[in-house]
Structures are given as structure tokens and as C-alpha cells.
XYZ file of C-alpha atoms in Angstrom:
110
model
C 9.121 1.877 15.563
C 7.348 0.157 18.503
C 7.874 -0.321 22.110
C 6.872 -4.110 21.470
C 9.332 -6.511 20.118
C 7.140 -7.043 17.073
C 3.899 -5.358 15.831
C 1.389 -5.503 13.080
C 1.470 -3.220 10.084
C -1.609 -2.611 8.063
C -1.961 -0.408 4.962
C -5.240 0.514 3.059
C -5.546 2.357 -0.093
C -8.901 4.118 -0.479
C -10.640 6.414 -3.011
C -12.165 9.562 -1.182
C -15.014 11.094 -3.021
C -15.545 14.851 -2.952
C -18.348 14.384 -0.424
C -15.930 12.581 1.905
C -17.180 9.121 1.483
C -14.301 6.408 1.052
C -14.220 3.258 -1.017
C -11.638 0.635 -0.408
C -9.194 -0.131 -3.394
C -6.376 -2.173 -1.831
C -4.950 -3.432 1.448
C -2.467 -5.557 2.869
C -0.681 -6.359 6.172
C 2.429 -7.915 7.757
C 4.020 -8.827 11.159
C 6.945 -6.750 11.787
C 9.878 -8.184 13.750
C 11.643 -5.329 14.903
C 14.868 -7.524 15.961
C 15.287 -8.498 12.341
C 14.602 -5.106 10.602
C 16.691 -1.939 10.189
C 13.424 0.282 10.241
C 12.760 0.310 6.661
C 9.924 -1.779 5.497
C 8.175 -2.333 2.230
C 4.553 -3.519 2.246
C 3.169 -4.285 -1.196
C -0.569 -3.746 -1.638
C -2.688 -6.119 -3.817
C -2.750 -5.743 -7.485
C -5.480 -3.312 -8.578
C -6.794 -1.768 -11.753
C -8.611 1.412 -10.696
C -9.568 4.515 -12.323
C -10.082 7.686 -10.011
C -12.762 10.028 -10.993
C -12.018 13.815 -11.267
C -12.238 15.631 -7.971
C -11.474 12.203 -6.038
C -8.447 11.914 -3.720
C -6.099 8.943 -2.786
C -5.964 8.136 0.908
C -3.406 5.705 2.600
C -4.108 4.621 5.941
C -1.342 3.177 7.988
C -2.440 1.283 11.030
C -0.988 -1.184 13.807
C -4.293 -2.689 14.300
C -7.454 -3.791 12.200
C -9.649 -5.213 14.926
C -12.206 -6.646 14.641
C -11.099 -7.880 11.169
C -7.620 -9.007 12.274
C -6.361 -10.371 15.677
C -5.012 -7.788 18.199
C -1.222 -7.991 18.485
C -0.322 -9.012 22.181
C 2.552 -6.559 22.514
C 4.852 -9.720 22.965
C 6.373 -12.408 21.031
C 3.670 -14.720 21.490
C 1.427 -15.986 18.645
C -1.698 -13.936 18.821
C -3.935 -16.766 18.471
C -2.550 -18.401 21.648
C -1.154 -15.502 23.577
C -1.904 -15.399 27.229
C -0.312 -12.029 28.036
C -1.314 -8.979 26.399
C 0.887 -5.760 26.971
C 0.138 -2.313 25.952
C 2.657 -0.782 23.156
C 3.179 2.367 21.129
C 3.938 2.349 17.431
C 5.190 5.373 15.274
C 5.770 5.996 11.642
C 8.562 8.299 10.504
C 7.588 10.379 7.628
C 10.241 12.480 5.609
C 14.020 12.092 5.422
C 15.925 9.462 3.516
C 13.929 6.596 4.719
C 10.480 8.500 4.895
C 7.185 6.703 3.905
C 6.160 6.704 0.400
C 3.443 5.405 -1.872
C 4.354 4.289 -5.354
C 1.569 3.669 -7.977
C 1.985 2.821 -11.447
C -0.017 4.951 -13.867
C -1.147 4.082 -17.511
C -1.331 6.810 -19.742
C -4.542 6.979 -21.902
């Protein structure tokens, strides 16, 4: 959900080592047009072949901004490259329930 008519959605999958350091594994982003969606979204991460070491954890970051790597969303329907007006907006992600957030990873058996 967002107070803006559209927003950015970024997802980053990371490997978290026992000491807390992280290593990026996969990522993707999309522009969400809230006038054309029912609230349920699917964001597919890039294809990966990755093996987690024993003791490591999986971290999924969900963000609405990835500045300075990606343009800031203006909070309006304007193209971010040409926006003249920027409006503060608030985003939220619903977890749980029938449409809750989930991460699906294929696993190969050794």
C-alpha cells in the first residue's frame, strides 16, 4: 500500500554470515501502479545458483527506495527522470493472512 498513486518496490536477497556480514545474491525492482493492482504483487528475482554455508541465514530486504543506486520516486505519477514536483509518501507491506508476503526458493537435493 502507498499514499502515492504509484511507488517503487525493491527486493534484495542476501546471504547473512554468522558474524552479521551480508553478501548480495539476487535483486529486482518494479514500479507499482496502485490504480491497476489489487494489492497482490509478484516480484521475481534474477536467476541464481547459490549454496548457503552451514550457519548462514537468508535475508530478504523489501524497500520502496534504493537511492543512490536508483532514482527516488517522486510520489506522483510523473516520470522520475523528469519530475518537477516531489511529494512525501508512505508505503507499507502486509505480512500474513491470505495475501501475505512470501519468498519461494527452489532447492536442489544433493
